[in-house]
Short mmCIF file of C-alpha atoms in Angstrom, two decimals:
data_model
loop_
_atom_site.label_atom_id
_atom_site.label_comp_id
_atom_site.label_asym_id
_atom_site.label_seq_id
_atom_site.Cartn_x
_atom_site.Cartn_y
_atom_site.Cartn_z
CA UNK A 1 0.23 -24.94 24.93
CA UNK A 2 -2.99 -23.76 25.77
CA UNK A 3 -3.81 -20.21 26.84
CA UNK A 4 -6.77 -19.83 29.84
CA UNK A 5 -9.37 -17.56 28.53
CA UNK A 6 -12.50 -16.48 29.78
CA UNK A 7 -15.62 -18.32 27.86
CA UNK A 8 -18.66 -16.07 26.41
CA UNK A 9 -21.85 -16.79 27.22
CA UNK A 10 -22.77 -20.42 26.24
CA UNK A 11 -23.51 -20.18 22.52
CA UNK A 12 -26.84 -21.97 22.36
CA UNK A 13 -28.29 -19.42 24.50
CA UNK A 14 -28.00 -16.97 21.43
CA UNK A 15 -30.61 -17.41 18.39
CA UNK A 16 -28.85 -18.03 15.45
CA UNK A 17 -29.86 -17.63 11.92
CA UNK A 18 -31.27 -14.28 11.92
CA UNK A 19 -31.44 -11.80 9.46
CA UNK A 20 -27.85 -10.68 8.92
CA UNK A 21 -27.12 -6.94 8.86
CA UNK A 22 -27.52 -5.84 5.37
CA UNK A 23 -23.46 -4.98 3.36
CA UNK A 24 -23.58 -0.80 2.66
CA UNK A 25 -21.45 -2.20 -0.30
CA UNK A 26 -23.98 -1.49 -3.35
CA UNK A 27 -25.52 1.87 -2.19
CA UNK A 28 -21.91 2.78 -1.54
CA UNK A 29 -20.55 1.85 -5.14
CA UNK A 30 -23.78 3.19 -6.78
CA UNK A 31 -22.74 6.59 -4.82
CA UNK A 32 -19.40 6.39 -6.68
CA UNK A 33 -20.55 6.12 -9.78
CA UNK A 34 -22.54 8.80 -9.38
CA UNK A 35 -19.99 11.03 -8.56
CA UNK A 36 -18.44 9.59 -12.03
CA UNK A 37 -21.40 10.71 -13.64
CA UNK A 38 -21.44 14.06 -11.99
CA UNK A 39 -18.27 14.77 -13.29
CA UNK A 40 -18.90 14.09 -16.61
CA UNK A 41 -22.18 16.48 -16.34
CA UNK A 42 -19.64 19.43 -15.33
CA UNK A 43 -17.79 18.73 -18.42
CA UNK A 44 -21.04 18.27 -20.60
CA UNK A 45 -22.59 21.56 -19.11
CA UNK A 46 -19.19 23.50 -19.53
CA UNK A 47 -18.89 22.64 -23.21
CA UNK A 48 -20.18 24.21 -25.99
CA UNK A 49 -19.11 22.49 -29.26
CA UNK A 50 -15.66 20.36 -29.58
CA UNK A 51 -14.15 21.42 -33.35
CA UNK A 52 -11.14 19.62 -35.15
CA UNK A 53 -8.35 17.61 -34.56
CA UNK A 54 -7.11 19.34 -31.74
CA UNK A 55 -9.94 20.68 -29.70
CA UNK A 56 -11.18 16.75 -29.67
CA UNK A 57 -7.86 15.33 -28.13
CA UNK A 58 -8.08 18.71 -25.76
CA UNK A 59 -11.72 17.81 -24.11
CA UNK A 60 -10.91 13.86 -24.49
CA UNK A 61 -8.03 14.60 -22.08
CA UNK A 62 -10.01 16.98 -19.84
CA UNK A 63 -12.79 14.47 -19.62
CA UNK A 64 -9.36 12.05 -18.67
CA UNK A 65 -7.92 14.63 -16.27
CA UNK A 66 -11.25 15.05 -14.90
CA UNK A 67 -12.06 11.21 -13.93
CA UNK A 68 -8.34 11.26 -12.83
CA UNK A 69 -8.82 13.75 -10.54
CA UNK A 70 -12.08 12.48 -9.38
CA UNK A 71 -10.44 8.91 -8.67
CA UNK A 72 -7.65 10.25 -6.75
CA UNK A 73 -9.58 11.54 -4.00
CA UNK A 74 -11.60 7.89 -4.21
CA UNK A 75 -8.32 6.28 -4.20
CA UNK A 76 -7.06 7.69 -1.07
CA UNK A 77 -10.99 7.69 0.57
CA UNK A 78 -10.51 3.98 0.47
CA UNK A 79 -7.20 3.94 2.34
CA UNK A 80 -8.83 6.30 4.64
CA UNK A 81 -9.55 2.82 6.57
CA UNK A 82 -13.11 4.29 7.71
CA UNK A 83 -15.04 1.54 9.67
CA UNK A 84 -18.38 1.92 7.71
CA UNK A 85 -15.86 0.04 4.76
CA UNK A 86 -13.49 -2.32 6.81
CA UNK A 87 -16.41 -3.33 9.01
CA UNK A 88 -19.36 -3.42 6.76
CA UNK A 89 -18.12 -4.14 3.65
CA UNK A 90 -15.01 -5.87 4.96
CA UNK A 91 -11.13 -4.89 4.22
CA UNK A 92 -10.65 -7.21 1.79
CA UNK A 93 -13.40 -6.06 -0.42
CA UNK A 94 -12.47 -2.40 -0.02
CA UNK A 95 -8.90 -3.84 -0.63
CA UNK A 96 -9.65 -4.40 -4.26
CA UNK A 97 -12.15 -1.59 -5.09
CA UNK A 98 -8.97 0.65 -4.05
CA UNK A 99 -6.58 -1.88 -6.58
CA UNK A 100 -9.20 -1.61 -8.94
CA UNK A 101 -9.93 2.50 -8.73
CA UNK A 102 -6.03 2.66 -8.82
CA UNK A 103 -5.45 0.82 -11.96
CA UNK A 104 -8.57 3.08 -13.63
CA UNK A 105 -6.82 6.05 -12.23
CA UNK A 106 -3.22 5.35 -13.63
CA UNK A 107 -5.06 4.82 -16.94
CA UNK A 108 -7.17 7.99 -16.69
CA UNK A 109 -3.76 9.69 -16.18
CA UNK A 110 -1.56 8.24 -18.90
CA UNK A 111 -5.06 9.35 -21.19
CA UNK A 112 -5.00 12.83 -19.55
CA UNK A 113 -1.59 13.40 -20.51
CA UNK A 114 -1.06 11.93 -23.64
CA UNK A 115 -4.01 13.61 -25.05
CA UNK A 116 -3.77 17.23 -23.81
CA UNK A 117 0.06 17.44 -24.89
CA UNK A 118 -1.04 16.38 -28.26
CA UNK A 119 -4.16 18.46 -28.26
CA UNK A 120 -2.00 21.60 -27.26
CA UNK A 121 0.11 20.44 -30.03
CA UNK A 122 -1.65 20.31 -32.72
CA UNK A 123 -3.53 23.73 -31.37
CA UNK A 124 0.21 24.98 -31.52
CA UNK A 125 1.30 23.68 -35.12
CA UNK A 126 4.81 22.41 -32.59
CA UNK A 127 5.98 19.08 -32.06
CA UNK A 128 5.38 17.26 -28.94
CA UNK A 129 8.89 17.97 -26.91
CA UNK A 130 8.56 21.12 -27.49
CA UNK A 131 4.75 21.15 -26.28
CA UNK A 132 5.99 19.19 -23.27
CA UNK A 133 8.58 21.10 -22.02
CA UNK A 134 6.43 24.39 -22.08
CA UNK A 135 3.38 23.05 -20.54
CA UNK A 136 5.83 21.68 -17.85
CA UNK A 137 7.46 24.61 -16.82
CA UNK A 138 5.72 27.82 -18.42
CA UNK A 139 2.30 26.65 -16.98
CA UNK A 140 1.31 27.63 -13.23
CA UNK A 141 1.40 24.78 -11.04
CA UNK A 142 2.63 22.30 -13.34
CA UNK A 143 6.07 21.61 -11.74
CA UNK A 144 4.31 20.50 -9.07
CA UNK A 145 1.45 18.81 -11.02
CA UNK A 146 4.21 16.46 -13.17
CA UNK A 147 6.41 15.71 -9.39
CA UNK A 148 2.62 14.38 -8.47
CA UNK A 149 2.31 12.12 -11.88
CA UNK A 150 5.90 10.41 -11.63
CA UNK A 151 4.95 9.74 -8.02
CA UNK A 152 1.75 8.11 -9.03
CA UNK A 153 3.32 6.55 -11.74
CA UNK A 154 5.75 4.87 -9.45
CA UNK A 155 3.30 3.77 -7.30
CA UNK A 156 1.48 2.35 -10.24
CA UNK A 157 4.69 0.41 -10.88
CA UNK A 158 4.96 -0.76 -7.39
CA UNK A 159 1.71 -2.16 -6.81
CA UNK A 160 2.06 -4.32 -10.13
CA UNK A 161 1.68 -7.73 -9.74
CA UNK A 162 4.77 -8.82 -11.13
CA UNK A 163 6.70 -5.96 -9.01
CA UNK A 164 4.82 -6.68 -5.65
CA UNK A 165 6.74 -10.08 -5.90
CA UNK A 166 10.02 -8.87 -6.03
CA UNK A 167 9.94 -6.00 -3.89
CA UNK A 168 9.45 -5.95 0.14
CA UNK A 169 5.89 -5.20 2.07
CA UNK A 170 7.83 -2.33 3.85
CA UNK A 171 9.66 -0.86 0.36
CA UNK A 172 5.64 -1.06 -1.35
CA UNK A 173 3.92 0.16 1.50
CA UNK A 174 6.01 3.69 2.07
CA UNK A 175 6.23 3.87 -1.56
CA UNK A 176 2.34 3.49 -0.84
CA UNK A 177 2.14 5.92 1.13
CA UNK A 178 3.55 8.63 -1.38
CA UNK A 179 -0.02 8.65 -3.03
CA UNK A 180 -0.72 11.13 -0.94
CA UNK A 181 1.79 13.73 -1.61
CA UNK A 182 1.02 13.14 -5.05
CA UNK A 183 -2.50 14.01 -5.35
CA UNK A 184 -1.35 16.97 -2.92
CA UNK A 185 0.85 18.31 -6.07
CA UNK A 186 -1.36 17.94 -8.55
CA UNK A 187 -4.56 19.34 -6.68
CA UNK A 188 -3.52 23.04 -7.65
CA UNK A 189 -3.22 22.63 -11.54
CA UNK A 190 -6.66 21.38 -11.50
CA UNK A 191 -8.10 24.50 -10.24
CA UNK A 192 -5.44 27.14 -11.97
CA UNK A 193 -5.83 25.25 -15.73
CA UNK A 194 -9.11 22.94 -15.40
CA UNK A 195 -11.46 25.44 -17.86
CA UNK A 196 -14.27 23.46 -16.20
CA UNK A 197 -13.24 25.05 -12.42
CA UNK A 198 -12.16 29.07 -13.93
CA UNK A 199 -14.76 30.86 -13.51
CA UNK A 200 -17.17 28.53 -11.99
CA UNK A 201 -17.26 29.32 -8.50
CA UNK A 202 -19.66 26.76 -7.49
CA UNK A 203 -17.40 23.71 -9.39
CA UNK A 204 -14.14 25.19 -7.57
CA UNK A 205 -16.33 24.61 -4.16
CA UNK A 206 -17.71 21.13 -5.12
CA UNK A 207 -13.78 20.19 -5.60
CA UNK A 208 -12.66 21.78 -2.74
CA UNK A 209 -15.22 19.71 -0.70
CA UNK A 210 -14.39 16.52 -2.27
CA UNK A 211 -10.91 17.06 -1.52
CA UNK A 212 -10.93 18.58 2.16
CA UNK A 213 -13.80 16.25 2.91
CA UNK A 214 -11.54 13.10 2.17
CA UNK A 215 -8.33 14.84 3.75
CA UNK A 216 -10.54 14.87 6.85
CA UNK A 217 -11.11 11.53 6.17
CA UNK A 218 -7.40 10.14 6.37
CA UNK A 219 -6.79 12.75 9.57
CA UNK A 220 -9.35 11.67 11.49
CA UNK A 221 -9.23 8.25 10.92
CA UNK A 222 -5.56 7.16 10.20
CA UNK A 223 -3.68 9.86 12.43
CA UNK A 224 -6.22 10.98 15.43
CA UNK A 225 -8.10 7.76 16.24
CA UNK A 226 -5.12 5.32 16.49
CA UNK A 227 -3.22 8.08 18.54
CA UNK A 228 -6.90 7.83 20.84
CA UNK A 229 -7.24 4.52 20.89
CA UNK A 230 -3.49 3.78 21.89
CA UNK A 231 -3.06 6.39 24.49
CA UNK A 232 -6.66 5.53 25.76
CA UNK A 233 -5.99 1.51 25.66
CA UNK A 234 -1.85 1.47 26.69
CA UNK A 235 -1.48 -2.09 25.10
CA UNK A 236 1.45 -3.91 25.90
CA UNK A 237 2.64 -7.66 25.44
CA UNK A 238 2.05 -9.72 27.97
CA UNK A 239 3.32 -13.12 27.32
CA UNK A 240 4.23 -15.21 24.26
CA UNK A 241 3.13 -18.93 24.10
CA UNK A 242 4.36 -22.06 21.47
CA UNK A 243 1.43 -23.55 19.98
CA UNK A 244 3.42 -25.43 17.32
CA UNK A 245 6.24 -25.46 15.28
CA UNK A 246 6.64 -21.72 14.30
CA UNK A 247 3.34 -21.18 15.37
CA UNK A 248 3.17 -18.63 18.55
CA UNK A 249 0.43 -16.81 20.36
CA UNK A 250 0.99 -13.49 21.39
CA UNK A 251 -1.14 -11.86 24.65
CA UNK A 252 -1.80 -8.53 24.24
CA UNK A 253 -2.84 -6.11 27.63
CA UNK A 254 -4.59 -3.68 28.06
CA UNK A 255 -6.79 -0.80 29.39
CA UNK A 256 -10.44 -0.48 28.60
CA UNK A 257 -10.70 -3.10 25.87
CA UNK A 258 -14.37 -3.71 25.81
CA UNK A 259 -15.19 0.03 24.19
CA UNK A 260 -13.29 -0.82 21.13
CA UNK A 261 -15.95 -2.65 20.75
CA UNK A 262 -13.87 -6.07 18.61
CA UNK A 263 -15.43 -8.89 17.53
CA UNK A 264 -14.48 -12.18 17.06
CA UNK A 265 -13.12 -13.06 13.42
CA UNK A 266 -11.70 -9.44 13.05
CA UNK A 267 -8.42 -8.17 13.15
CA UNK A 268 -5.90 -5.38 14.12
CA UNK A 269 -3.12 -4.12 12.52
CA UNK A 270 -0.41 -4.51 15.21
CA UNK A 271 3.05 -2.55 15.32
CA UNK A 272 5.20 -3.46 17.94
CA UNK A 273 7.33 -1.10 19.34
CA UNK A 274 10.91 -3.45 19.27
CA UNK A 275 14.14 -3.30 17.84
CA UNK A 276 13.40 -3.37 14.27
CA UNK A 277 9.60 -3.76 14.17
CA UNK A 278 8.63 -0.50 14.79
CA UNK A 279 8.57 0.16 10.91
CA UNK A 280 6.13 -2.28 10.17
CA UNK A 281 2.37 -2.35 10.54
CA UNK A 282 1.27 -5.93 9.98
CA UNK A 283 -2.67 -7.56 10.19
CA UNK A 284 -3.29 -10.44 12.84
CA UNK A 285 -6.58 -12.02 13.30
CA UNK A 286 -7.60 -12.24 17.28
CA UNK A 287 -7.92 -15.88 17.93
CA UNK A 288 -9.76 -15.85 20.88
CA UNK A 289 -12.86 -13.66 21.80
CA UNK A 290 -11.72 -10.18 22.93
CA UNK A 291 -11.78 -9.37 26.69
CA UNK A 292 -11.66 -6.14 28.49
CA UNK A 293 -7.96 -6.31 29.63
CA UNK A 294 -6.61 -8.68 27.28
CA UNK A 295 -6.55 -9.83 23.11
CA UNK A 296 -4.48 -12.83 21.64
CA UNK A 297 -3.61 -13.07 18.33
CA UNK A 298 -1.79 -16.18 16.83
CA UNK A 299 1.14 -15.83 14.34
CA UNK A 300 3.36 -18.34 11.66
CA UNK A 301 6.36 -17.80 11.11
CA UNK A 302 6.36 -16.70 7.53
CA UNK A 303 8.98 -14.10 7.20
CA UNK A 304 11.36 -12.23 9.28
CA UNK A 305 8.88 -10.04 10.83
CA UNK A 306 6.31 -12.73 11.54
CA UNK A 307 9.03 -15.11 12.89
CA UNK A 308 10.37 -11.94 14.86
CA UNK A 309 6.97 -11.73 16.80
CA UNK A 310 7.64 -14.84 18.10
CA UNK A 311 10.61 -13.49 19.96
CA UNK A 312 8.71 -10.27 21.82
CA UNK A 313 9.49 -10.22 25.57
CA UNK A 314 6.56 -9.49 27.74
CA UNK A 315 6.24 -5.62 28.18
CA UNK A 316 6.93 -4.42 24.70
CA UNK A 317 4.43 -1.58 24.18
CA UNK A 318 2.27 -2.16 21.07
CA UNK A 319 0.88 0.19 18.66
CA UNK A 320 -2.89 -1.29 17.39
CA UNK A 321 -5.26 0.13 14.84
CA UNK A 322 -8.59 -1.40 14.32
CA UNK A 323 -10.67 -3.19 14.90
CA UNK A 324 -11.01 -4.26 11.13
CA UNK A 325 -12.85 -7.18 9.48
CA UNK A 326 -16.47 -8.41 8.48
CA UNK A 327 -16.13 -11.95 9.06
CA UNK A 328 -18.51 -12.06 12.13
CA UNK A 329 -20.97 -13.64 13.51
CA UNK A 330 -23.35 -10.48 11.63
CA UNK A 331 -22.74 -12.34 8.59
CA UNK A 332 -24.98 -15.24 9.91
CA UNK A 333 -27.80 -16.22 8.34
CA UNK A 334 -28.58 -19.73 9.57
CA UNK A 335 -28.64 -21.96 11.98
CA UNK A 336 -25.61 -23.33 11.89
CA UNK A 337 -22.04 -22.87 10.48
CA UNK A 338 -19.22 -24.93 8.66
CA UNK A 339 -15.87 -23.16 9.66
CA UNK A 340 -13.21 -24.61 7.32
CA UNK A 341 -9.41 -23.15 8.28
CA UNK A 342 -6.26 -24.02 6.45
CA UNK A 343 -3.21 -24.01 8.15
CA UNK A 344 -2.70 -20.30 10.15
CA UNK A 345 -6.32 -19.45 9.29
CA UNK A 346 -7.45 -20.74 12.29
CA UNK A 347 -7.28 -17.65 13.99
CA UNK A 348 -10.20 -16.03 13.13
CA UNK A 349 -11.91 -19.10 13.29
CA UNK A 350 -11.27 -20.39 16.47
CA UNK A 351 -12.48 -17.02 17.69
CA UNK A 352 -16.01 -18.18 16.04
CA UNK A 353 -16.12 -21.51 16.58
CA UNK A 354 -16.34 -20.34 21.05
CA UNK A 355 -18.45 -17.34 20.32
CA UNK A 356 -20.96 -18.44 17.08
CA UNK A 357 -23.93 -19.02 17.64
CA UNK A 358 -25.97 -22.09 16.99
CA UNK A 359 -25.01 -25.65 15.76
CA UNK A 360 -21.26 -25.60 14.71
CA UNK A 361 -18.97 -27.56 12.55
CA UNK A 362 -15.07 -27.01 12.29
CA UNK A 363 -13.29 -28.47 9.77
CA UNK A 364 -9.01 -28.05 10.01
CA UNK A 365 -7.09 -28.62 7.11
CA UNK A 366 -3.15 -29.27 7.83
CA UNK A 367 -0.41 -31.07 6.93
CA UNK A 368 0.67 -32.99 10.00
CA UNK A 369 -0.98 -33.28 13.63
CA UNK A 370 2.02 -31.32 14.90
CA UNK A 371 1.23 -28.27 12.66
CA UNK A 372 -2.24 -28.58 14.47
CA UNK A 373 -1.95 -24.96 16.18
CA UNK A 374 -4.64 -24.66 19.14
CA UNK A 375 -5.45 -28.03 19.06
CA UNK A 376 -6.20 -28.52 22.15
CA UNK A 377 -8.25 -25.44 22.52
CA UNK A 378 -10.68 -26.40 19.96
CA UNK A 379 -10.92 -30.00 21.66
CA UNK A 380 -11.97 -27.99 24.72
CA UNK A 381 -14.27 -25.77 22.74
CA UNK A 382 -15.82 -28.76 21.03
CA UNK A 383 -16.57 -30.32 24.30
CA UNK A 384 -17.73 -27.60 26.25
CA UNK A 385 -20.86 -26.41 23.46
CA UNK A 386 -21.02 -30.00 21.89
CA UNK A 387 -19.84 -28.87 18.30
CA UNK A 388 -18.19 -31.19 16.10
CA UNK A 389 -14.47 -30.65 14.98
CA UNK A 390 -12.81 -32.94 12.68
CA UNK A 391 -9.43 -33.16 11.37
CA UNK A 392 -7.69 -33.47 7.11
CA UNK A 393 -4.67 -34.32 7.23
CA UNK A 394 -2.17 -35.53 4.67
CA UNK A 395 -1.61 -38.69 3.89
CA UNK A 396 1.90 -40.29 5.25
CA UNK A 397 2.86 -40.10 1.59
CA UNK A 398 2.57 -36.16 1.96
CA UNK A 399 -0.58 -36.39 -0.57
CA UNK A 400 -3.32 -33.55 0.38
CA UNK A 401 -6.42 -34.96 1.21
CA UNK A 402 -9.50 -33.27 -1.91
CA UNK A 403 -11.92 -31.24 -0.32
CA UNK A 404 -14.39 -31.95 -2.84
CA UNK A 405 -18.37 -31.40 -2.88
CA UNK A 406 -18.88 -34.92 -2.58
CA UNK A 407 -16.50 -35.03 0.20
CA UNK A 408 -18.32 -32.38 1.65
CA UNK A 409 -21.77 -33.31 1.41
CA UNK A 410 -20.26 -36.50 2.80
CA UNK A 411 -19.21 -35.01 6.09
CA UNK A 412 -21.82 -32.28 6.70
CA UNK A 413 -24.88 -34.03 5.06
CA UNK A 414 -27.07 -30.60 5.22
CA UNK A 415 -24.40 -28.51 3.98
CA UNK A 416 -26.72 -26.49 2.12
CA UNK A 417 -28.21 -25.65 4.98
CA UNK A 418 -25.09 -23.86 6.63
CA UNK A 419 -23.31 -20.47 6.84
CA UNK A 420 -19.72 -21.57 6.12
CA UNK A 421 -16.47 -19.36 6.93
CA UNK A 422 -13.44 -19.62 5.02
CA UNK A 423 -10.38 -18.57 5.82
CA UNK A 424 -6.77 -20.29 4.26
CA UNK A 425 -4.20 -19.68 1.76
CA UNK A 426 -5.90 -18.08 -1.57
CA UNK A 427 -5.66 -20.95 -3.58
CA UNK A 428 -7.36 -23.16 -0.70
CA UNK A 429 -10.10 -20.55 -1.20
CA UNK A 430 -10.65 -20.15 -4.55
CA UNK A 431 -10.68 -23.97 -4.83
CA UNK A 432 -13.14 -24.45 -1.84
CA UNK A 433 -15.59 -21.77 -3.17
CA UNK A 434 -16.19 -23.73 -6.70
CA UNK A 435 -16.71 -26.96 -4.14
CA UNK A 436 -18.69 -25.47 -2.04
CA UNK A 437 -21.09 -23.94 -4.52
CA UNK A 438 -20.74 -27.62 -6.61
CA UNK A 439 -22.59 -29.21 -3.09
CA UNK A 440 -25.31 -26.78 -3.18
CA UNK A 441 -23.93 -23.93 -0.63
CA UNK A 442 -25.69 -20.52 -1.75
CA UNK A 443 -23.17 -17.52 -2.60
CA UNK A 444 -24.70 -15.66 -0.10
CA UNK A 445 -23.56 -18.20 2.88
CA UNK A 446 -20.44 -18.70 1.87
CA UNK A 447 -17.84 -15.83 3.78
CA UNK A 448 -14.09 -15.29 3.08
CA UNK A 449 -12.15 -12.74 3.34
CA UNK A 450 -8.54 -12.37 1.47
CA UNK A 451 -5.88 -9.85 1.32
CA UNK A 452 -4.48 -11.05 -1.99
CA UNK A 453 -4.37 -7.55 -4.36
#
């Protein structure tokens, strides 16, 4: 089924290849580790001389606790979903700096703990339970300060791997979301116990900036502007459309559409306000260029909520935040463009391949012509701005056609010439990225973005 949608502006009208706009990403790390560094300077310049045993555990775990506490406000400024990250530097890219940070930060933590209990033990001459239980409850703020460890502990746990397979998006993401009460508990014991913060009245502000600066963060940006943007926009569903087997495209209404200013290839995180979805907040690409009454996203059937979308009746009211995303046309740097989508990672591309500019190339990976979702669309598409698209399909045996450099080369003689956009399952990805480079691609044209933590 195809959905009518307004066309932009013929794409060869638009120069393509220009210079893209340059990723914040490195000033913004190198501004993080400064901050690291910073930190370490208060504990330098507040330190006179370390002596024995116990006062070098002590200031090993304040350096700990003092990293720790730096990388929980980072932690929770990266889920602070600010656009200069999830539009510049692109979600998934922020994604892992905040699974990276998180596993430092558990570390830091375990550190902190383990080595001021011994430190205050062997300053003591008592055994560690002992030490333990009277830091814990004799100390200001620590009752609070060890509720704020098990919950970041169990978040830790959570966000495992190995756990994050056997436990539920929902269960993991309100679990998540715990963080920050956590680092709300243990702010205070910072400031009562930290020697580093008593009596320096300019280190107490410093912290107190960090931390209200990145609470304003979260408000602003995760409570105020989605309640803004939905009361502003009033998006509703307007119709639901079978585009293959368990494939389904989703129209989305609205009010004003054109000042959230979306862009092809980005996403939304969509909660729709139905029996049983209203819990969930879950990311869908647009698959068509926005317009200012109306969005489209396409979904697979993957799970129970995915396959539930399927099932919306027109008029369900929808709660949106975004846009998110970097994989636009600003990542451009040529000419022209190889767009290579496997299976339900058309979406984003099938927004590009109407709106990017300059000579285009789509190449769909799937296993049957049935599973072809949009099909017809990009046939259309293809047509209309005489772009190529071409088809790998398996075999009738079920065998997966390779994707290899040769193949590549092959098919798009001047690959290394292109811009190509990725988007497909993570090993698809990984797998096309060696290939790609292997046929002469630079890094720096090749753009993916995954949500695998």
């Amino acid at each position: 089924m195809t959905t009518v949608y307004q066309r932009a502006a013929h794409p060869r009208t638009t120069r393509g290849g220009g210079r893209p706009r340059p990723s914040p990403a490195g000033p913004l790390l190198a501004l993080l580790w400064a901050g690291a560094a910073a930190v370490l300077a208060l504990w330098w310049t507040d330190t006179r001389s370390v002596v024995g045993l116990a006062g070098w555990l002590t200031d090993a775990g304040r350096i700990a606790g003092l990293l720790c506490g730096y990388g929980c406000a980072v932690l929770v400024a990266l889920m602070a979903r600010v656009p200069l990250l999830e539009r510049r530097v692109g979600s998934d890219r922020v994604a892992r700096w905040h699974a990276m940070a998180g596993r430092y930060t558990i570390c830091l933590l375990v550190a902190h703990v383990t080595l001021i209990l011994f430190g205050y033990a062997a300053q003591d001459g008592t055994g560690i339970v002992h030490e333990t239980l009277s830091v814990v409850f004799d100390y200001p703020d620590m009752l609070k300060a060890t509720t704020g460890t098990v919950i970041l502990f169990a978040v830790g746990i959570t966000s495992a791997r190995l756990a994050r397979r056997r436990i539920s998006h929902e269960f993991w993401y309100y679990v998540h979301l715990l963080t920050y009460a956590a680092v709300f508990l243990a702010f205070f014991h910072q400031l009562a116990l930290g020697s580093d913060f008593v009596g320096d009245a300019a280190a107490r502000a410093a912290w107190y900036a960090l931390y209200l600066g990145t609470a304003g963060l979260v408000v602003w940006f995760r409570l105020l502007a989605p309640v803004r943007l939905n009361r502003r926009h009033r998006l509703r569903v307007e119709s639901v459309h079978r585009e293959s087997p368990g494939v389904f495209s989703i129209v989305i209404r609205g009010e004003h559409l054109d000042e959230l200013d979306a862009r092809a290839g980005q996403f939304f995180r969509w909660r729709f306000l139905a029996d049983g979805m209203r819990w969930t907040s879950t990311p869908y690409s647009l698959s068509a260029p926005p317009r200012p009454d109306r969005m489209r996203i396409t979904v697979k059937a993957l799970g129970d909520h995915s396959a539930a979308v399927g099932m919306l009746r027109p008029g369900t009211r929808v709660w949106a935040e975004g846009p998110y995303g970097s994989l636009t046309a600003d990542r451009s740097t040529a000419s022209k463009a190889l767009l290579i989508a496997g299976g339900v990672g058309i979406t984003p591309l099938r927004a590009l391949f109407e709106t990017l500019p300059g000579r285009v190339t789509l190449l769909y990976r799937a296993r049957t012509a049935e599973d072809l979702a949009l099909g017809g669309e990009l046939e259309d598409i293809a047509r209309w701005r005489g772009a190529r698209v071409l088809y790998a399909l398996n075999a009738a045996d079920g065998t997966r056609p390779r994707l290899t450099a040769e193949s590549l080369r092959a098919t798009v003689p001047d690959i290394a010439e292109h811009d190509v956009y990725l988007c497909g399952p993570p090993a698809m990805a990984r797998d096309l990225y060696g290939e790609l480079r292997a046929a002469g691609v630079p890094d720096r044209r090749i753009h993916h973005e995954s949500f695998e933590l």
